[in-house]
Amino acid sequence: MLRDQIQEIISAAVDAAKSAGELPDVPIAPPAIERPKQAEHGDFSTNIALVTTAAVKQATGEKANPRQIAQAIVGHIPVDGLVGAVELAGPGFINIRLSQQFLQTQVRAIIDAGDTLGSIDRGAGQRWQVEFVSANPTGPLHYGGARNAVLGDALASVLTAAGYEVEREFYVNDAGNQFDLFVQSLYARYLQLHGQEATIPEGGYNGAYMLDYARQIQAEVGDRYLTIPRFEALQEMRAKGRAIVLADLQDELGLIGVKFDRWFSEKSLYDEGLVEQVLSDLTETGDIGEWDGARWFLASKYPKNEKDEVVVRTNGMPTYFASDIAYHYDKFVRRGFDRVVNVWAVDHQGHVPRMGAIMAALGLEPERLVIVLYNLVKLIRDGQEVKMSKRSGDFLTLREVAEEVGADAVRFLLLTRSPESGVDFDMDLAVAQKNDNPVYYVQYGHARICSILEKAAGEGMPTAAQPQPGDADALALLVHPAELDLVRKILELEEQIDFAVEKLSPHNLTHYALDLARTFSSFYEQCRVVDGDQPALTRARLLLSLAARTALARVLGLMGMAAPESM
RNA sequence: GCGCCCGUAGCUCAGUGGAUAGAGCGUUGGCUUGCGGAGCCAAAAGUCGUAGGUUCAAAUCCUACCGGGCGUACCA
C-alpha cells in the first residue's frame, strides 16, 4: 500500500537522522501514518516527532523539542518520485504531499487495475469463511435478515479484495424443533388444501406464504400424501419443504444480489454421525458429562463462561448447541479454514462466550473464530415500533422492502451504519425518500462518465482504455487541483479496503463511495473533458474519467450494487 | 442485579488519541444558453448524555452516574 511506502520512507529518515547523530539513539516505535482531515496538511502526516519526544524524555530524562526532532527527520526525507513536498507543522507534525508527477502516472495504473483496483495482499494465502444469514429455513427473510445479508456479503467481498480466499456459507437449520414445526405446519396447510380438517401446531407457522408452499407441494405430488401414513408423508415433506423454502430464500437473497457458495445442512451432521462422534470425543476429554438425566458441555471450565450447557436433553433430543459444536469442528478441523467469521444479530450475543469454550475444548486457537454482532433493525410505522413475528406471518419481508424501496437503496441504507448501531427503519419514509438515496448519486457519477466516454468515441477519439503513444505526455497536463484531487481520492481505495477488513465492517465504503462521487463531480464542474481545441488535454481527462469510472464501479461492486451505464 | 452495545447538527448517521468535529436528508440563498441539473456553490445549524480522571493532545482511553437497546432457556 501507498501508506506503507510512506511509512518506510519515514522510518528510513529516522534511522538516517540517528546515524547522523541528529537524533538520540533511543528505541522508537514504527511511525503511525495518518490521513490528515484537512487538505492543507498534505496527503499523509505523522506524529513520529511527538512520539519520539516522549521516548527521548523517558530514556534520557531530558526534555526534547518536538519541532527540532521533526526538523532532523524532515532533513532526511528525500523529495523525489513519490514525495512532492515535506512540511513541518504545528507542535511537530510532519506533513507529506504526494508529487504531481506521481499522481499523473497513477492514472494508467488505475485503469489497468480494473476490477482489482484497490486490492491488497493482506490476506494472501489465508482461507476464510464468512457464515451469514443462516436464518431458520421456515419462510421468507424478514427485514432484519437483510441487514445480515448485506453486511456479510460486503464483508466477504472486501476480504476477497484484501487477498483472502473467501467462502460464503449459509447454515441451514434443517434439524431440530423449528424445522419440525415448519414441516408440520406445511402438512396441515396441505391437508387444508384438500378440504381436510387440520390445525397448525402450537408454535407453528401461520403465514400466508405457507399456503403458497403447500400449493407447490400439491402441484408436485397431487393427493399422494393423503394416501400414505402421516409419518411417511411428513418424512417426504421434510425434503420437499426444505427444497421449496431454500429456493424461496435463494430467490429473495438474489433480489439484493447475495449468493452463497455453500448451503450447509445441519441435518447432514447427524446423518453422517459427526455430532455423535464429536460428543463422544469431548466426553473422553472430560468436556462433556452426564447428570440430571441430560448430557452437558462443561463450558464453565473455560474463561467468560459461568454455566454449563445442555447438549442432549433429558428426552434424548440433542440441542442446537450439540450440532453447533460438530459444525465448528467441521469448519476448522475438516475443512481447515484459517478463520471463520460468523455474522450474528446482537440478540445472539449470549452465545459468544460458549463459542469460545467450544474452540478451547476442540483445541483450536480462539482467535480463529470471530463473531461479528450487528444491532437489530426496528420497524417503525407512524412513529411506533412494529413487532414482527414470523410465526404469525405478520412481518415485513426482505422481498417487499427490496421491491418497494429498491435493492441498491436498501443495501446502501443498511450498509452506511456501523454494525453496532441500531437501525430504525421507517418503511413509509424509505419509500418517500427512495429517489434521494445517496447510492443514486454514486451511480449517477458512473453513468455520467459512461456518457462522456461515449460522446468522445462518437467524435472519433480513441477509447481511453486503449493505450496511445502520447499518453504519458498528455497525463503530464493534469495539473488542475480538481484533477489531482480526483487521483488522490481514487488512490485511497486500498486503505479503505484495508480499514474495512481491520474493523470487519465495510460501512466505511459507503462514505468513501459518496466522497469519491463528490470528488468526481467537482472535477466535472471545473474541468471540461471533451474539448476539440485541446486534444492532448482532452485525452488526459478522458483517461482520468475512465480511472474515476473504474473506481466507482469497483466500490459499487464491493458493496454489491450495480454500476449502471445510464439511468 | 449482572454482562455486552449505543448516546455527536432539526432527522438519520460517520468520525483510526492529533491540528478548525463531518456527510446524507431537511432548511435558507444563489447558479439557464458547454461533455447527463438525479448536478454545483454558499449559509444557518453542535454544552460530542453528565461529572471526574489519564495524556503534550480526548468525541475517541479509564471510572462513576443518567438515558435507551439487547442478553442473562434442557428455544434457535
XYZ file of C-alpha atoms (C1' of nucleotides) in Angstrom:
643
model
C 0.000 0.000 0.000
C 0.950 3.576 -0.613
C 0.701 4.266 3.089
C 3.232 1.522 3.807
C 5.645 3.102 1.353
C 5.329 6.402 3.171
C 5.925 4.646 6.456
C 9.114 3.088 5.103
C 10.327 6.457 3.898
C 9.790 7.980 7.340
C 11.405 5.037 9.118
C 14.424 5.314 6.868
C 14.617 9.040 7.607
C 14.515 8.385 11.354
C 17.350 5.862 11.029
C 19.348 8.243 8.879
C 18.890 11.037 11.403
C 20.096 8.729 14.149
C 23.182 7.724 12.144
C 23.946 11.364 11.508
C 23.826 11.951 15.251
C 20.907 14.355 14.901
C 18.602 12.139 16.951
C 19.439 10.365 20.201
C 19.637 6.611 19.691
C 16.550 5.577 21.646
C 14.085 2.878 20.573
C 11.193 4.362 18.594
C 8.052 2.524 17.506
C 7.278 2.451 13.775
C 5.722 5.770 12.791
C 1.945 5.977 12.611
C 0.923 7.351 9.238
C -2.354 9.235 9.180
C -4.581 10.849 6.641
C -4.967 14.459 7.805
C -8.509 15.756 7.915
C -7.511 18.979 6.250
C -6.132 19.200 2.755
C -3.647 21.925 3.778
C -1.981 19.335 5.973
C -0.975 17.274 2.979
C -1.744 13.745 1.854
C -0.180 11.961 4.805
C 1.066 13.062 8.163
C 2.934 11.510 11.021
C 3.251 12.367 14.677
C 6.547 10.482 14.946
C 8.353 13.549 16.272
C 5.848 13.947 19.120
C 6.145 10.271 19.982
C 9.920 10.444 19.791
C 9.979 13.403 22.153
C 8.248 11.299 24.768
C 10.612 8.373 24.120
C 13.676 10.586 24.472
C 12.362 12.073 27.687
C 11.774 8.622 29.084
C 15.164 7.266 28.014
C 17.376 10.219 28.919
C 15.296 12.210 31.335
C 15.998 15.262 29.193
C 13.313 17.365 27.657
C 13.453 17.398 23.893
C 11.919 19.865 21.488
C 9.470 18.096 19.180
C 9.876 20.623 16.381
C 13.646 20.202 16.493
C 13.254 16.439 16.293
C 10.812 16.788 13.445
C 13.259 19.041 11.642
C 16.002 16.434 11.972
C 13.742 13.773 10.444
C 12.453 16.064 7.697
C 16.029 16.716 6.626
C 16.408 13.061 5.705
C 13.204 12.594 3.738
C 14.127 12.609 0.063
C 11.877 14.734 -2.116
C 11.668 12.881 -5.391
C 9.427 10.343 -7.097
C 6.629 9.705 -4.637
C 7.116 12.621 -2.275
C 6.498 16.069 -3.662
C 6.870 18.135 -0.516
C 7.535 17.733 3.188
C 6.437 20.261 5.767
C 6.827 20.685 9.457
C 3.640 21.914 11.070
C 2.029 22.694 14.389
C 3.616 21.231 17.504
C 5.736 18.809 15.464
C 3.674 17.084 12.813
C 5.419 16.101 9.614
C 3.151 16.525 6.621
C 3.831 14.819 3.328
C 2.494 15.724 -0.051
C 2.481 13.321 -2.978
C 4.248 14.615 -6.067
C 2.235 15.836 -9.007
C 4.168 13.579 -11.327
C 3.416 10.521 -9.207
C -0.310 11.294 -9.243
C -0.266 11.747 -13.018
C 1.407 8.418 -13.666
C -1.079 6.605 -11.433
C -3.952 7.250 -13.848
C -2.916 4.497 -16.239
C -2.188 2.106 -13.360
C -5.696 2.696 -12.012
C -7.270 1.948 -15.381
C -5.191 -1.194 -15.801
C -6.148 -2.452 -12.349
C -9.780 -2.549 -13.480
C -11.926 -4.625 -11.177
C -8.947 -5.449 -8.984
C -8.410 -1.769 -8.194
C -7.537 -1.292 -4.542
C -6.791 -4.961 -3.961
C -4.137 -5.619 -1.369
C -2.262 -8.722 -0.289
C -3.083 -8.551 3.387
C -4.758 -11.953 3.348
C -2.535 -13.750 0.879
C -2.548 -17.492 1.495
C -5.391 -17.302 4.035
C -8.654 -19.204 3.623
C -11.529 -17.592 5.425
C -15.181 -18.415 5.667
C -17.940 -15.921 6.198
C -21.074 -17.564 7.525
C -24.037 -15.261 7.453
C -27.817 -15.009 7.275
C -28.313 -18.656 8.365
C -31.939 -17.853 9.148
C -34.234 -20.703 10.080
C -35.479 -22.287 6.852
C -39.093 -21.731 7.755
C -40.132 -18.930 5.421
C -39.057 -15.716 3.726
C -36.491 -13.466 5.325
C -37.737 -10.598 7.361
C -36.255 -7.174 7.033
C -33.723 -7.686 9.804
C -32.291 -10.585 7.860
C -31.499 -8.147 5.089
C -29.015 -6.377 7.302
C -27.233 -9.629 7.970
C -27.163 -10.446 4.264
C -25.875 -7.047 3.214
C -23.233 -6.940 5.926
C -21.966 -10.471 5.411
C -21.888 -10.208 1.654
C -19.993 -6.923 1.574
C -17.631 -8.210 4.226
C -16.859 -11.261 2.109
C -16.274 -9.044 -0.940
C -13.925 -6.785 0.938
C -11.986 -9.740 2.335
C -11.600 -11.076 -1.181
C -10.264 -7.689 -2.282
C -7.812 -7.858 0.591
C -6.383 -11.089 -0.766
C -8.204 -13.666 1.320
C -9.719 -16.732 -0.251
C -13.294 -16.473 0.955
C -16.269 -18.796 1.065
C -19.785 -17.581 1.749
C -21.840 -20.064 3.684
C -25.442 -20.341 4.816
C -26.014 -22.787 7.664
C -29.360 -24.472 7.096
C -31.040 -25.422 10.365
C -32.934 -28.323 8.876
C -32.768 -30.372 12.055
C -34.484 -29.572 15.312
C -37.664 -28.054 16.663
C -38.261 -25.104 14.422
C -37.891 -27.088 11.260
C -40.153 -29.845 12.646
C -42.817 -27.266 13.369
C -42.406 -25.857 9.902
C -42.917 -29.283 8.311
C -45.946 -30.000 10.483
C -47.438 -26.622 9.634
C -46.839 -27.303 5.986
C -48.553 -30.662 6.279
C -51.549 -29.055 7.937
C -51.800 -26.493 5.135
C -51.566 -29.265 2.590
C -54.424 -31.141 4.242
C -56.485 -27.955 4.344
C -55.958 -27.509 0.620
C -57.603 -30.870 0.173
C -60.559 -29.869 2.278
C -59.495 -31.771 5.341
C -59.645 -30.600 8.913
C -56.177 -29.783 10.151
C -54.727 -27.355 12.638
C -51.374 -25.628 12.654
C -49.459 -26.962 15.659
C -48.815 -24.825 18.723
C -45.920 -22.515 17.908
C -46.148 -23.407 14.226
C -46.082 -21.179 11.183
C -49.271 -19.403 10.166
C -48.086 -17.049 7.477
C -49.884 -16.797 4.158
C -46.727 -17.889 2.387
C -47.225 -21.333 3.934
C -50.266 -21.743 1.693
C -48.113 -20.992 -1.342
C -45.585 -23.554 -0.233
C -48.355 -26.114 0.278
C -49.715 -25.397 -3.186
C -46.305 -26.026 -4.674
C -46.232 -29.388 -2.968
C -49.743 -30.126 -4.132
C -48.753 -29.276 -7.689
C -45.886 -31.699 -7.420
C -47.430 -34.692 -5.674
C -51.172 -34.212 -6.062
C -53.045 -36.035 -3.318
C -50.358 -38.624 -2.695
C -49.830 -37.536 0.932
C -53.462 -38.279 1.685
C -52.941 -41.883 0.686
C -49.856 -42.665 2.725
C -49.466 -42.674 6.528
C -48.910 -39.366 8.227
C -45.446 -40.405 9.330
C -44.320 -41.159 5.805
C -45.934 -38.057 4.423
C -44.102 -35.884 6.941
C -40.884 -37.668 6.120
C -41.191 -36.876 2.430
C -42.416 -33.410 3.103
C -39.256 -32.592 5.020
C -37.215 -32.868 1.845
C -39.772 -31.165 -0.384
C -40.460 -28.386 2.090
C -36.757 -27.813 2.534
C -36.221 -27.517 -1.210
C -39.100 -25.077 -1.546
C -38.106 -22.816 1.301
C -34.450 -22.781 0.237
C -35.452 -21.891 -3.310
C -37.530 -19.072 -1.876
C -34.659 -17.818 0.271
C -32.233 -18.062 -2.619
C -34.564 -16.123 -4.839
C -35.146 -13.497 -2.199
C -31.438 -13.043 -1.460
C -30.859 -12.852 -5.189
C -33.032 -9.744 -5.266
C -30.343 -7.899 -3.353
C -27.546 -9.669 -5.187
C -26.461 -12.046 -2.434
C -25.240 -15.509 -3.395
C -23.773 -18.247 -1.260
C -21.061 -20.688 -2.209
C -22.498 -23.323 0.044
C -25.718 -24.135 1.862
C -24.580 -26.356 4.694
C -27.117 -28.749 6.153
C -27.316 -29.138 9.909
C -29.092 -32.438 9.364
C -26.128 -33.789 7.428
C -24.060 -33.538 10.613
C -26.427 -36.036 12.216
C -26.813 -38.230 9.149
C -23.124 -38.902 8.930
C -22.741 -39.324 12.677
C -20.433 -36.363 13.195
C -22.462 -34.959 16.073
C -22.283 -38.255 17.959
C -18.598 -38.613 17.185
C -17.685 -35.147 18.413
C -19.828 -35.553 21.518
C -18.101 -38.800 22.389
C -14.670 -37.297 21.727
C -15.479 -34.489 24.123
C -16.807 -36.966 26.655
C -13.406 -38.650 26.594
C -11.601 -35.379 27.158
C -13.899 -34.618 30.062
C -15.590 -31.668 28.376
C -18.947 -33.393 28.328
C -20.528 -35.051 31.327
C -23.874 -36.546 32.257
C -26.135 -35.651 35.182
C -29.771 -34.883 35.941
C -30.621 -37.183 33.023
C -29.036 -34.850 30.454
C -25.630 -34.538 28.821
C -23.812 -31.286 29.455
C -20.954 -29.415 27.906
C -18.766 -28.176 30.746
C -18.433 -24.650 29.446
C -17.717 -23.309 32.923
C -14.225 -24.786 32.716
C -13.407 -22.040 30.260
C -12.974 -18.289 30.670
C -16.001 -15.999 30.440
C -18.390 -18.931 30.896
C -20.302 -19.269 34.116
C -22.690 -22.044 33.294
C -22.593 -25.443 31.651
C -24.734 -26.048 28.599
C -27.081 -28.906 27.811
C -26.158 -30.761 24.620
C -28.584 -33.677 24.927
C -31.858 -33.070 26.686
C -33.478 -35.343 29.246
C -35.754 -36.576 26.472
C -32.763 -37.719 24.444
C -33.030 -34.960 21.833
C -29.819 -33.053 21.152
C -29.930 -29.256 21.387
C -28.889 -26.834 18.701
C -25.681 -26.395 20.628
C -24.703 -30.049 20.041
C -24.757 -29.693 16.271
C -23.065 -26.330 16.576
C -20.050 -27.998 18.145
C -19.923 -30.534 15.330
C -20.439 -27.776 12.776
C -17.473 -25.804 14.000
C -15.387 -28.965 14.215
C -16.222 -29.469 10.564
C -15.311 -25.890 9.658
C -11.941 -25.874 11.346
C -10.713 -29.442 11.617
C -12.161 -30.961 8.461
C -12.315 -28.031 6.112
C -9.358 -26.237 7.630
C -10.440 -22.624 7.370
C -7.802 -20.360 8.841
C -10.529 -18.156 10.144
C -14.291 -18.172 10.310
C -16.408 -15.064 10.629
C -19.955 -15.598 11.875
C -22.349 -12.710 11.377
C -24.968 -12.663 14.116
C -27.702 -10.355 15.276
C -26.945 -8.922 18.683
C -29.752 -10.884 20.329
C -27.497 -13.930 19.969
C -24.733 -12.284 21.980
C -25.264 -14.750 24.824
C -23.747 -17.478 22.644
C -20.473 -15.745 22.097
C -18.703 -16.893 25.281
C -19.709 -20.508 24.814
C -18.394 -20.447 21.250
C -15.056 -19.520 22.743
C -15.413 -22.516 25.050
C -16.083 -24.771 22.048
C -12.906 -23.580 20.392
C -10.898 -24.234 23.533
C -12.423 -27.678 24.022
C -11.634 -28.604 20.428
C -8.067 -27.430 20.953
C -8.362 -24.585 18.439
C -6.954 -21.079 18.821
C -9.907 -18.942 19.898
C -8.994 -16.055 17.599
C -9.723 -18.242 14.574
C -13.426 -17.740 15.230
C -14.708 -14.200 15.018
C -18.293 -13.259 15.732
C -19.483 -10.028 14.160
C -22.527 -8.783 16.026
C -24.846 -6.266 14.456
C -27.659 -4.391 16.127
C -31.287 -5.077 15.427
C -33.448 -3.387 12.858
C -36.587 -1.847 14.289
C -39.522 -1.347 12.006
C -41.262 1.973 12.571
C -44.734 2.841 11.373
C -46.448 6.112 12.286
C -43.707 6.767 14.780
C -44.340 3.474 16.577
C -42.289 0.322 16.649
C -43.976 -2.613 14.893
C -43.210 -6.002 16.340
C -42.672 -8.652 13.741
C -43.385 -12.316 14.150
C -42.547 -14.954 11.618
C -44.801 -17.474 13.297
C -47.885 -15.355 12.962
C -46.831 -14.410 9.462
C -47.089 -10.742 10.345
C -43.773 -9.401 9.216
C -42.195 -7.260 6.586
C -40.149 -9.373 4.229
C -36.898 -8.559 2.573
C -38.668 -9.074 -0.742
C -41.270 -6.419 -0.005
C -38.634 -3.919 1.041
C -36.372 -4.660 -1.909
C -39.258 -4.292 -4.332
C -40.674 -1.117 -2.854
C -37.508 0.743 -1.958
C -35.082 -0.748 -4.466
C -32.340 -3.305 -3.910
C -29.396 -0.925 -4.146
C -31.086 1.670 -1.954
C -31.764 -0.945 0.713
C -28.214 -2.202 0.593
C -26.852 1.307 0.869
C -29.205 2.227 3.674
C -28.194 -0.803 5.715
C -24.520 -0.599 4.905
C -23.904 3.019 5.928
C -24.328 2.254 9.596
C -21.669 0.588 11.655
C -22.847 -2.851 12.836
C -23.208 -1.874 16.481
C -25.552 0.966 15.662
C -29.252 0.216 15.850
C -31.382 0.920 12.809
C -34.851 2.364 12.967
C -36.433 1.609 9.647
C -39.452 3.608 8.621
C -40.858 1.971 5.544
C -43.067 4.927 4.573
C -40.146 7.299 4.891
C -37.882 4.957 2.941
C -40.387 4.773 0.103
C -40.943 8.532 0.134
C -37.217 9.214 0.013
C -36.201 6.397 -2.224
C -35.072 8.665 -5.038
C -32.988 10.691 -2.590
C -30.947 7.685 -1.607
C -27.240 8.569 -1.790
C -26.490 5.440 -3.799
C -28.057 7.110 -6.831
C -25.594 9.953 -6.578
C -22.758 7.469 -6.816
C -24.386 5.614 -9.679
C -25.182 8.874 -11.413
C -21.498 9.746 -11.408
C -20.733 6.432 -13.026
C -23.427 6.835 -15.667
C -22.290 10.351 -16.406
C -18.745 9.210 -17.073
C -20.043 6.500 -19.390
C -21.900 9.177 -21.263
C -18.808 11.358 -21.598
C -16.708 8.462 -22.859
C -19.416 7.623 -25.359
C -19.515 11.185 -26.605
C -15.749 11.139 -27.109
C -15.974 7.890 -29.029
C -18.753 9.432 -31.124
C -16.380 12.229 -32.082
C -13.882 9.692 -33.320
C -11.464 9.818 -30.412
C -9.591 6.653 -29.426
C -11.005 4.902 -26.406
C -9.397 5.678 -23.119
C -8.943 2.025 -22.316
C -6.652 1.611 -25.307
C -3.155 2.999 -24.549
C -1.863 5.558 -27.049
C 1.749 6.603 -27.744
C 1.391 10.135 -26.369
C -0.467 9.216 -23.181
C 2.389 9.850 -20.777
C 2.907 13.364 -22.125
C -0.812 14.030 -22.112
C -1.161 12.947 -18.459
C 1.527 15.446 -17.529
C -1.065 18.107 -18.419
C -3.169 17.124 -15.418
C -2.262 19.935 -13.060
C -5.637 21.347 -12.033
C -6.305 20.823 -8.314
C -9.616 19.130 -9.093
C -7.836 16.668 -11.382
C -5.137 15.828 -8.871
C -7.645 15.565 -6.015
C -9.575 13.014 -8.019
C -6.481 10.859 -8.462
C -5.734 11.200 -4.752
C -9.225 10.101 -3.823
C -9.058 7.053 -6.077
C -5.742 6.034 -4.549
C -7.399 5.943 -1.118
C -9.464 2.912 -2.053
C -6.848 0.403 -0.934
C -6.720 1.982 2.500
C -10.489 1.867 2.710
C -10.418 -1.834 1.930
C -7.698 -2.408 4.497
C -9.674 -0.461 7.083
C -12.873 -2.399 6.415
C -11.010 -5.665 6.946
C -9.281 -4.358 10.057
C -12.646 -3.445 11.552
C -14.510 -6.345 9.971
C -17.066 -3.827 8.858
C -17.472 -2.490 5.333
C -19.606 0.508 6.280
C -16.786 2.937 5.556
C -17.135 2.023 1.883
C -20.453 3.832 1.602
C -18.916 7.031 2.894
C -15.936 6.613 0.637
C -18.158 5.995 -2.394
C -20.025 9.239 -1.757
C -16.797 11.095 -1.267
C -15.403 9.686 -4.492
C -18.531 10.614 -6.442
C -18.406 14.118 -4.997
C -14.768 14.483 -5.952
C -15.599 13.440 -9.481
C -18.489 15.932 -9.645
C -16.183 18.672 -8.553
C -13.727 17.760 -11.334
C -16.567 17.607 -13.834
C -17.814 21.064 -12.890
C -14.391 22.663 -13.097
C -12.758 20.831 -15.960
C -14.389 20.322 -19.305
C -13.342 16.907 -20.550
C -14.064 16.827 -24.276
C -12.595 19.915 -25.939
C -11.787 19.749 -29.653
C -9.301 22.620 -29.375
C -7.120 20.812 -26.842
C -6.642 17.217 -27.986
C -3.859 16.309 -25.536
C -5.692 17.695 -22.516
C -8.886 16.006 -23.683
C -7.021 12.734 -23.895
C -5.653 13.145 -20.388
C -9.069 13.980 -18.967
C -10.674 11.057 -20.736
C -8.095 8.808 -19.102
C -8.802 10.381 -15.738
C -12.551 9.978 -16.262
C -12.073 6.320 -17.064
C -9.964 5.950 -13.938
C -12.787 7.502 -11.910
C -15.307 5.198 -13.527
C -13.097 2.238 -12.690
C -13.002 3.287 -9.060
C -16.747 3.973 -8.840
C -17.565 0.631 -10.444
C -15.151 -1.106 -8.110
C -16.540 0.336 -4.918
C -20.135 -0.206 -6.052
C -19.203 -3.794 -6.857
C -17.678 -4.319 -3.431
C -20.892 -3.080 -1.864
C -22.939 -5.364 -4.087
C -24.571 -2.564 -6.058
C -24.984 -2.011 -9.766
C -22.793 0.367 -11.762
C -25.235 1.412 -14.490
C -24.126 2.958 -17.789
C -27.265 5.030 -17.891
C -30.107 5.667 -15.513
C -28.993 -7.363 39.760
C -25.020 -8.748 36.380
C -22.916 -8.671 31.181
C -22.485 -6.509 26.063
C -23.718 -2.286 22.849
C -25.440 2.746 21.924
C -25.996 8.354 23.293
C -22.359 13.515 18.077
C -26.320 19.257 13.820
C -33.778 19.606 13.233
C -33.799 13.988 11.406
C -30.674 9.534 10.024
C -25.793 8.597 10.923
C -19.882 8.788 10.005
C -15.650 10.010 12.841
C -8.212 5.466 13.157
C -5.602 9.555 20.790
C -3.742 14.589 16.852
C -4.321 20.196 14.059
C -10.637 24.371 12.732
C -15.779 17.565 14.812
C -18.081 15.782 9.190
C -21.794 13.558 5.479
C -26.780 12.496 3.656
C -31.761 14.266 4.201
C -34.280 18.743 5.694
C -33.994 24.447 5.965
C -32.357 29.346 3.599
C -29.994 31.931 -0.616
C -27.636 31.717 -5.398
C -26.085 29.062 -10.382
C -30.113 28.669 -17.789
C -27.554 29.410 -23.286
C -20.623 23.764 -22.551
C -19.445 16.567 -22.207
C -26.407 13.991 -18.200
C -29.416 19.821 -13.321
C -30.507 12.614 -10.142
C -25.912 18.387 -10.593
C -22.847 22.749 -8.499
C -21.719 26.889 -4.914
C -22.834 29.188 -0.291
C -25.236 29.873 4.565
C -27.619 28.658 9.162
C -27.438 24.628 12.469
C -23.076 21.259 17.938
C -22.711 22.094 26.322
C -19.867 15.311 21.131
C -25.572 12.424 27.504
C -23.403 14.411 32.651
C -19.219 14.694 36.054
C -14.371 13.427 37.144
C -9.527 11.196 35.605
C -5.131 9.753 32.242
C -2.259 12.500 28.256
C 1.907 17.414 25.211
C -3.096 16.309 22.881
C -9.788 13.094 24.445
C -16.000 12.656 20.658
C -12.167 8.652 20.896
C -8.870 5.676 26.651
C -10.338 4.864 32.283
C -14.100 5.497 36.469
C -18.915 6.855 38.255
C -23.685 8.400 37.125
C -28.129 9.420 33.703
C -30.976 7.695 29.417
C -32.013 3.767 25.628
C -31.375 -1.274 23.240
C -30.071 -6.419 23.769
C -28.792 -10.639 26.618
C -28.940 -13.470 31.113
C -33.606 -21.135 28.483
C -32.988 -28.821 28.683
C -35.536 -22.051 22.093
C -32.676 -21.076 17.831
